[in-house]
Short mmCIF file of C-alpha atoms in Angstrom, two decimals:
data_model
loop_
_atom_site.label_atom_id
_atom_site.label_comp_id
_atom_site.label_asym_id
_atom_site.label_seq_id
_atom_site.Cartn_x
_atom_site.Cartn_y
_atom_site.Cartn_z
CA UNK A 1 -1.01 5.54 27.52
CA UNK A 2 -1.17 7.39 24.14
CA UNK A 3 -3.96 7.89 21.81
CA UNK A 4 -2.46 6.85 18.94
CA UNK A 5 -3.53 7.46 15.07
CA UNK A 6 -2.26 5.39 11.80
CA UNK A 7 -2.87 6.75 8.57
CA UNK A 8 -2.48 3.19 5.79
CA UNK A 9 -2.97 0.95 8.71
CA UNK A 10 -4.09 -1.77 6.65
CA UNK A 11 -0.43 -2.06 4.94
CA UNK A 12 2.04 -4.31 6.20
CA UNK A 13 3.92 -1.91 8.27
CA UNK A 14 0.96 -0.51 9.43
CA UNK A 15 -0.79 -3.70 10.67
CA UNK A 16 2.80 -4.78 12.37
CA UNK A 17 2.99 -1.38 13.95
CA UNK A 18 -0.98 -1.12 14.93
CA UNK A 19 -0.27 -4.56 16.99
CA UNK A 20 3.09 -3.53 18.40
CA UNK A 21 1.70 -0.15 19.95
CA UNK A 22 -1.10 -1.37 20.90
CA UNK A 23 0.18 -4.89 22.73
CA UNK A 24 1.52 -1.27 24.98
CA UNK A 25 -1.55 -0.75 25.57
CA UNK A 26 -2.27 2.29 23.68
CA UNK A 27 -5.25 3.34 22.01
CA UNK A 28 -5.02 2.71 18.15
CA UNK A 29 -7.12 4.43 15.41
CA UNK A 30 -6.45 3.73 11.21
CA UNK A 31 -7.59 5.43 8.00
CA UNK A 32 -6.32 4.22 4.86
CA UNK A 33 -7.67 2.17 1.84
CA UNK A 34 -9.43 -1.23 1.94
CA UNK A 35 -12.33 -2.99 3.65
CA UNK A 36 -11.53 -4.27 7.19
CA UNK A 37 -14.00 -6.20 9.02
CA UNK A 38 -13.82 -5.08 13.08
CA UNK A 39 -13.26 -8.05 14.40
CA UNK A 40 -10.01 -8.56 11.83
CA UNK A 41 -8.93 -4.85 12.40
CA UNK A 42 -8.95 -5.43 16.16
CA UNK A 43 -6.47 -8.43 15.74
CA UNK A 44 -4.30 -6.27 14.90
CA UNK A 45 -4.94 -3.66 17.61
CA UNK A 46 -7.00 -1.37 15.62
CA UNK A 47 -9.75 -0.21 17.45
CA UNK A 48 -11.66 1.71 15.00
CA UNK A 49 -11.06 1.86 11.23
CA UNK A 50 -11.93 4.38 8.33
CA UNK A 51 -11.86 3.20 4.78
CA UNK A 52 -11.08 6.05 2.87
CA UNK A 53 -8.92 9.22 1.62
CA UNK A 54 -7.42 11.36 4.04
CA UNK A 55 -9.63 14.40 4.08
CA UNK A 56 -11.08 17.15 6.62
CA UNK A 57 -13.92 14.85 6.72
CA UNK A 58 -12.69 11.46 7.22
CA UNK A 59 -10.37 12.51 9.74
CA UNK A 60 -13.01 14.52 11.70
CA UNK A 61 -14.93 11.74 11.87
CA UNK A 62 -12.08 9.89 13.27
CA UNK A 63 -11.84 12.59 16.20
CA UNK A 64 -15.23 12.03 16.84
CA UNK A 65 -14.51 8.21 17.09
CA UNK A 66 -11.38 7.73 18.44
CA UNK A 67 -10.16 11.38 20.06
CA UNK A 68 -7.73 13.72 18.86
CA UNK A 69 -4.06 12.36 18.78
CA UNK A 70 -1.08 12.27 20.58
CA UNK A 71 0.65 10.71 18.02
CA UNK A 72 0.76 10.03 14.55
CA UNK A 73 2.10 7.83 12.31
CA UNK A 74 1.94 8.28 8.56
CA UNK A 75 2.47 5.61 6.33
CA UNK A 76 0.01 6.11 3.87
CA UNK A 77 1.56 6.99 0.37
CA UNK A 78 2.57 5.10 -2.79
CA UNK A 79 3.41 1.95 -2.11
CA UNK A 80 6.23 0.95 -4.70
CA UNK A 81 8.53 2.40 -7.37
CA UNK A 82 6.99 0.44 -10.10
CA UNK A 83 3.74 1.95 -9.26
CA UNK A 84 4.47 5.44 -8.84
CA UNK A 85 6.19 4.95 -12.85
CA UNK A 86 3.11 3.30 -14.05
CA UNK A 87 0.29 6.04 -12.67
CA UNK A 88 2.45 8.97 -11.05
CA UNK A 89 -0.36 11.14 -10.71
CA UNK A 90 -2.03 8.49 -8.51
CA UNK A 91 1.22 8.31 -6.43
CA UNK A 92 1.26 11.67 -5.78
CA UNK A 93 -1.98 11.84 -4.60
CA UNK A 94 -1.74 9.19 -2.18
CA UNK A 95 1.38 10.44 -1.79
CA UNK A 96 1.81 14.59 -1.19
CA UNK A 97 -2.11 15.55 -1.39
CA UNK A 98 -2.68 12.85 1.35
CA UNK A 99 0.04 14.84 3.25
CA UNK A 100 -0.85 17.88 2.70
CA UNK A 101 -4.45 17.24 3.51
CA UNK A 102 -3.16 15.67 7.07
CA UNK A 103 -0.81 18.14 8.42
CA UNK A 104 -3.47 21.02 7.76
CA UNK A 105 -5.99 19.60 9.84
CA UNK A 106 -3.18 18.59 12.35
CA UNK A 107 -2.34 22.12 12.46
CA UNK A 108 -5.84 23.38 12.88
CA UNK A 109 -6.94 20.76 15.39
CA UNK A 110 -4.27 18.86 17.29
CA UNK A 111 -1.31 21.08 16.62
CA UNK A 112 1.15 19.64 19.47
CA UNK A 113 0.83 15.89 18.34
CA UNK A 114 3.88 14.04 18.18
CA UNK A 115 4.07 13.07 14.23
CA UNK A 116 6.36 10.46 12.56
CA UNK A 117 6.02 11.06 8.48
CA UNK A 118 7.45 7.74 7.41
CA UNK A 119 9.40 8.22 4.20
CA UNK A 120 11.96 6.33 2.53
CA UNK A 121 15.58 5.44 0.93
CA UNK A 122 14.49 6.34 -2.30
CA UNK A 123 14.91 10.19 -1.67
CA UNK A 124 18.68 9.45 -1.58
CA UNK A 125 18.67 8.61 -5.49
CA UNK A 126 21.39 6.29 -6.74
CA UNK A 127 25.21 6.28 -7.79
CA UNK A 128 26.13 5.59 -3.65
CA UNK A 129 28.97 3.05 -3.52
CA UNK A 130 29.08 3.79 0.53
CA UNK A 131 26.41 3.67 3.47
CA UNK A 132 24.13 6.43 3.18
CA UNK A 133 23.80 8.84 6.02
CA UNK A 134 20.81 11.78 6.52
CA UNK A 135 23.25 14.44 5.11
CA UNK A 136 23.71 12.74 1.69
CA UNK A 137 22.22 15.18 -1.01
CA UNK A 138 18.59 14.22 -2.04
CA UNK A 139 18.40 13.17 -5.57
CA UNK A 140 15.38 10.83 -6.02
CA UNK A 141 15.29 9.22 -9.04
CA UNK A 142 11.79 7.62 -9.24
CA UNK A 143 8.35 9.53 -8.98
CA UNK A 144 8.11 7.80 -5.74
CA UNK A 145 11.30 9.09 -4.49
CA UNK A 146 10.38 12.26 -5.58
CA UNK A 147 6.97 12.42 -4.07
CA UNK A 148 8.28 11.26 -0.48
CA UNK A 149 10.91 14.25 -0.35
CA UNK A 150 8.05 16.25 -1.38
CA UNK A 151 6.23 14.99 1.23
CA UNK A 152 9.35 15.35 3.89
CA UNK A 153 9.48 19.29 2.57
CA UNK A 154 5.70 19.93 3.49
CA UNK A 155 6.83 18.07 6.72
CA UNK A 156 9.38 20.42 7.49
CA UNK A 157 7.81 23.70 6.01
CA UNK A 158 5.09 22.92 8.70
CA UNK A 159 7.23 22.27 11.59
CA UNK A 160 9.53 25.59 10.47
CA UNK A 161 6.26 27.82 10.30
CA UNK A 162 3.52 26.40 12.75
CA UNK A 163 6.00 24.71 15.39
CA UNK A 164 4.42 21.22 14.56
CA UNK A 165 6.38 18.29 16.27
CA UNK A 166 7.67 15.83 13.64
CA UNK A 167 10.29 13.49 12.61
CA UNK A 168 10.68 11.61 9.18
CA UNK A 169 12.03 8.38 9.65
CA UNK A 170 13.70 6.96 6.55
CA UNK A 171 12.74 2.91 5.70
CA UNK A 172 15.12 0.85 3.55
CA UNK A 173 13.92 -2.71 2.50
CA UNK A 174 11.66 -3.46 5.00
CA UNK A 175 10.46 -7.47 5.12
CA UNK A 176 8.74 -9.79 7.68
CA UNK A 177 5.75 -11.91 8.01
CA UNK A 178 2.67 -11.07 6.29
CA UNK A 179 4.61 -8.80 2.94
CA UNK A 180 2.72 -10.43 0.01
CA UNK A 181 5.06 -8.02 -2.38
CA UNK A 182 8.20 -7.63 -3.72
CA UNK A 183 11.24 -9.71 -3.57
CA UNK A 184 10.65 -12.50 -1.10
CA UNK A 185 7.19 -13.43 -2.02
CA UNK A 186 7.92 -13.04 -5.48
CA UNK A 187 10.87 -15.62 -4.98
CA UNK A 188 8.70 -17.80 -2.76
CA UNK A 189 5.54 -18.04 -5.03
CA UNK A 190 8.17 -18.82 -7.98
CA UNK A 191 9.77 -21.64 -5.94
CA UNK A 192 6.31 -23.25 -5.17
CA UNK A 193 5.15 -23.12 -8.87
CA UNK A 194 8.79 -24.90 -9.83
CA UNK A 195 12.44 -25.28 -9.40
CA UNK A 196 13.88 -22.90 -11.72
CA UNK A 197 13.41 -19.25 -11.08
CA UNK A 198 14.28 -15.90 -12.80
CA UNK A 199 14.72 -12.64 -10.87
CA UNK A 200 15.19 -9.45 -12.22
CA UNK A 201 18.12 -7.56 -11.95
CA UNK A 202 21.58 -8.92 -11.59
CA UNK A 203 21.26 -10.30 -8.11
CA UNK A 204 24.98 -8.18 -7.02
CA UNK A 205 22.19 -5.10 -5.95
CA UNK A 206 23.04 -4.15 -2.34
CA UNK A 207 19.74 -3.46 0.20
CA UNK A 208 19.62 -3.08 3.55
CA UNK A 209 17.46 -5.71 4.88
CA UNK A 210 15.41 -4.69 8.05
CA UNK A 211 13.00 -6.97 9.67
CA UNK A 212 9.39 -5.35 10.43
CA UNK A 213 9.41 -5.85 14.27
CA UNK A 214 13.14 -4.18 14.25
CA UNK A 215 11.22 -1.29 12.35
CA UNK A 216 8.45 -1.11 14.47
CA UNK A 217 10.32 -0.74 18.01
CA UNK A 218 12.61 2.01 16.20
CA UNK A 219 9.28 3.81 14.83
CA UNK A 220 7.72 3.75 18.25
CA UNK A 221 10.97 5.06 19.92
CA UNK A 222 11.20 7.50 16.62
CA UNK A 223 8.36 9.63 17.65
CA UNK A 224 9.14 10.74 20.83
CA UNK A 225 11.95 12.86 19.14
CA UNK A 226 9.53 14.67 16.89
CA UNK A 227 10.52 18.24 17.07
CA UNK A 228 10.11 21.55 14.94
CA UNK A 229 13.31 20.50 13.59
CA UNK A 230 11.90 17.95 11.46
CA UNK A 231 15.04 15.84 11.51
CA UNK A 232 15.32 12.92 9.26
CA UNK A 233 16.44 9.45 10.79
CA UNK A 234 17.49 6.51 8.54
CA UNK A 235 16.10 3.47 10.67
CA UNK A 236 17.73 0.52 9.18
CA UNK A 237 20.53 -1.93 10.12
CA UNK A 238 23.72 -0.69 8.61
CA UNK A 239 24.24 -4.01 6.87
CA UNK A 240 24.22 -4.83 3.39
CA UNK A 241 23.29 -8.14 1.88
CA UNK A 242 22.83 -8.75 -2.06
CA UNK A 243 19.60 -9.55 -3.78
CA UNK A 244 21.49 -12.88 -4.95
CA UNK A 245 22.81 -13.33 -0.54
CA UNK A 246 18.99 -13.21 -0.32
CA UNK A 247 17.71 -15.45 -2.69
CA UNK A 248 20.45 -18.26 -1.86
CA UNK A 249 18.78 -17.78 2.15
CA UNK A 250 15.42 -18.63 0.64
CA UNK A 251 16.75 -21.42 -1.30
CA UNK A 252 18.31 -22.60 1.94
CA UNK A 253 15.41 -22.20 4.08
CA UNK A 254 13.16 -24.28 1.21
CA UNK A 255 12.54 -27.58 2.94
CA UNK A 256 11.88 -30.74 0.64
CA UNK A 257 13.46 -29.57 -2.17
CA UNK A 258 12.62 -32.50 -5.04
CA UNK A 259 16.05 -31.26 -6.89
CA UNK A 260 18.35 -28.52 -6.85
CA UNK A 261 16.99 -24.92 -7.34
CA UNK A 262 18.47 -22.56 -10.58
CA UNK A 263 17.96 -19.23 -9.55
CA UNK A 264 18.95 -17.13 -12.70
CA UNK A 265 18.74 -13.37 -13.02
CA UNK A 266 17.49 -11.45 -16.05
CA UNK A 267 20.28 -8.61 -15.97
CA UNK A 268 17.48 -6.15 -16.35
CA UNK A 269 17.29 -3.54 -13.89
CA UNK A 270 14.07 -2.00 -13.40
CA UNK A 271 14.16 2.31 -14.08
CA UNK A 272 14.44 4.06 -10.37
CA UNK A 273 16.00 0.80 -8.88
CA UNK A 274 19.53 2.20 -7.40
CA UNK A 275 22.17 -0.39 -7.34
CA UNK A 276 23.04 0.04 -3.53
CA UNK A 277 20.70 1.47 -0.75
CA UNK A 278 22.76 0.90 2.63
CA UNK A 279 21.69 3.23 5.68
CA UNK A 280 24.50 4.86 8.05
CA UNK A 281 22.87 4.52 11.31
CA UNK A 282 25.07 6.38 13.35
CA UNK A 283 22.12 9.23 13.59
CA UNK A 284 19.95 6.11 15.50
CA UNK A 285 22.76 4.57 17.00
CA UNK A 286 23.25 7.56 18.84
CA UNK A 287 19.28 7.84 20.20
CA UNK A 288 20.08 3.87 21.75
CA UNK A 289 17.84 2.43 18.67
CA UNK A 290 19.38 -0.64 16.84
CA UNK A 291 18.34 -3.50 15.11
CA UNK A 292 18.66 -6.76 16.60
CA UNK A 293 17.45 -9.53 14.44
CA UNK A 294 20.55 -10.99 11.84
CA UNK A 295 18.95 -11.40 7.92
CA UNK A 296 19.63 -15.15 7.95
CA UNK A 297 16.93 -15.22 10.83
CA UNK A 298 14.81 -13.19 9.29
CA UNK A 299 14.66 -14.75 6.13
CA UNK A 300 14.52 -18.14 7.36
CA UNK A 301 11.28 -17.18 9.54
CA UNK A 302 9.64 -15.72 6.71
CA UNK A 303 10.35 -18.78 4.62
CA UNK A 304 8.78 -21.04 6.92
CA UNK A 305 5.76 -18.59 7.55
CA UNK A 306 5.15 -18.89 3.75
CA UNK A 307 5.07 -22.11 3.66
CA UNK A 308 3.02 -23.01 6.45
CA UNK A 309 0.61 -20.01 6.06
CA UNK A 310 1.15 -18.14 2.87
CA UNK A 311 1.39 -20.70 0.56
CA UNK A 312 -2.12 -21.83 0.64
CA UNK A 313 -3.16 -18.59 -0.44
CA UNK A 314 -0.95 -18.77 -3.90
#
């Protein structure tokens, strides 16, 4: 079994992919941002948690803790377009320093750990009107795009140079149980407050829906192909649905619906919001990773988690 680090552990991927790694029995250690109680963390398979930056400190004191790694996943970083507009130096921080700050201690002190840099769609920049594979020119056109590729070139200067081991798995819209952000719990608070809602956007925007326990089996089989290579892996289903596809499954999934729904859309597109952001997966196809649970499933699970967990919380 693997000793096993998370940097933003307390995020919803991280949580999901603290429990999944660790229901393996491996050995889980976080570091990230927030408060978490032990007994909490531990329901979520983290064994021992730092709240803090990622520094030479903080992590030192998580070797002393936990043991140096054999892997690690890093998911700390921004966590949304919107915010990386509104305070971009803060997003870069969290973002590239945070990086930075990681892979020189990983050099110094566990040099041949395994390391998946999780990164994102948004380096790929808009204007695609086809699936997107890892070849497609980087053009990020957000500060959080831009601040993952920089992150993904640190990645690969280190692995060129010092022969670190890493891969950088590239997320699309990732949803699932427990995401108290963005799209679907913005259109399921909205729906509990009333039946007429207003999204923004014009609802024909294509994503790439990918449930969170699809993208935690692919990041756990990601990491063993860490190399000096670097290589870049979109981990994703291949499928695109439409932000209005989506909505209408919510509205479906909506039990005891008083009268019908009017989900409207604003027509105002937020800046660094591409129109389509589809993966080409024929990069993981070929490593025997694929997604396995359909968006209608999804979607209907989540519904019915927010409504019999969530909702009390809105």
């Amino acid at each position: 079994m693997a000793n096993i680090w998370i940097t933003g552990a307390h995020g919803f991927i991280g949580r999901h992919l603290a429990r999944g790694l660790a229901s393996q029995g491996h050995t889980v250690a976080g570091i990230g941002y927030g408060a978490w109680p032990q007994a909490e963390a531990m329901q979520w398979g983290v064994a021992s948690w730092i709240n803090g930056e990622i520094s030479a400190s903080n992590l030192g004191q998580m070797r002393l803790g936990a043991g140096l790694p054999d892997r690690i996943f890093h998911l700390a970083g921004g966590s949304s377009v919107g915010a990386a507009f509104a305070s971009p130096q803060e997003d870069f921080t969290r973002t590239v320093v945070s990086t930075s700050q990681l892979l020189e201690w990983l050099r110094q002190h566990a040099p041949t750990a395994q390391i998946a840099a999780i990164s994102s769609a948004a380096v790929y920049g808009a204007g695609h009107k086809t699936p997107i594979d890892e070849t497609t020119p980087l053009a990020p056109v957000s500060p959080y795009g831009t601040h993952k590729l920089m992150m993904e070139d640190l990645c690969r200067s280190y692995a060129a140079h010092f022969g670190m081991k890493v891969i950088l798995p590239r997320l699309f819209s990732v949803y699932g149980r427990h995401l108290k952000k963005q799209l679907l719990w913005d259109l399921c608070t909205k729906l509990s407050a009333g039946n007429k809602v207003e999204l923004g956007g014009t609802g024909n925007e294509l994503r790439d829906w990918t449930d969170i326990r699809d993208v935690v089996r692919a990041l756990d089989q990601a990491v063993c192909l860490a190399s000096h290579l670097a290589p870049a892996l979109n981990l994703a289903t291949g499928q695109a649905a439409s932000v209005r596809e989506v909505a209408a499954l919510v509205v479906q999934n909506w039990a005891d619906l008083d009268a019908p729904v009017h989900v409207q859309f604003s027509g105002q597109c937020r800046p660094g919001d591409p129109f389509s952001l589809v993966a080409k997966i024929d990069r993981m196809q070929s490593q025997g990773m694929k997604c396995v649970i359909p968006v209608a499933q999804g979607i209907a699970e989540y519904v019915d988690w927010f409504r019999t967990e969530a909702r009390v919380s809105v």
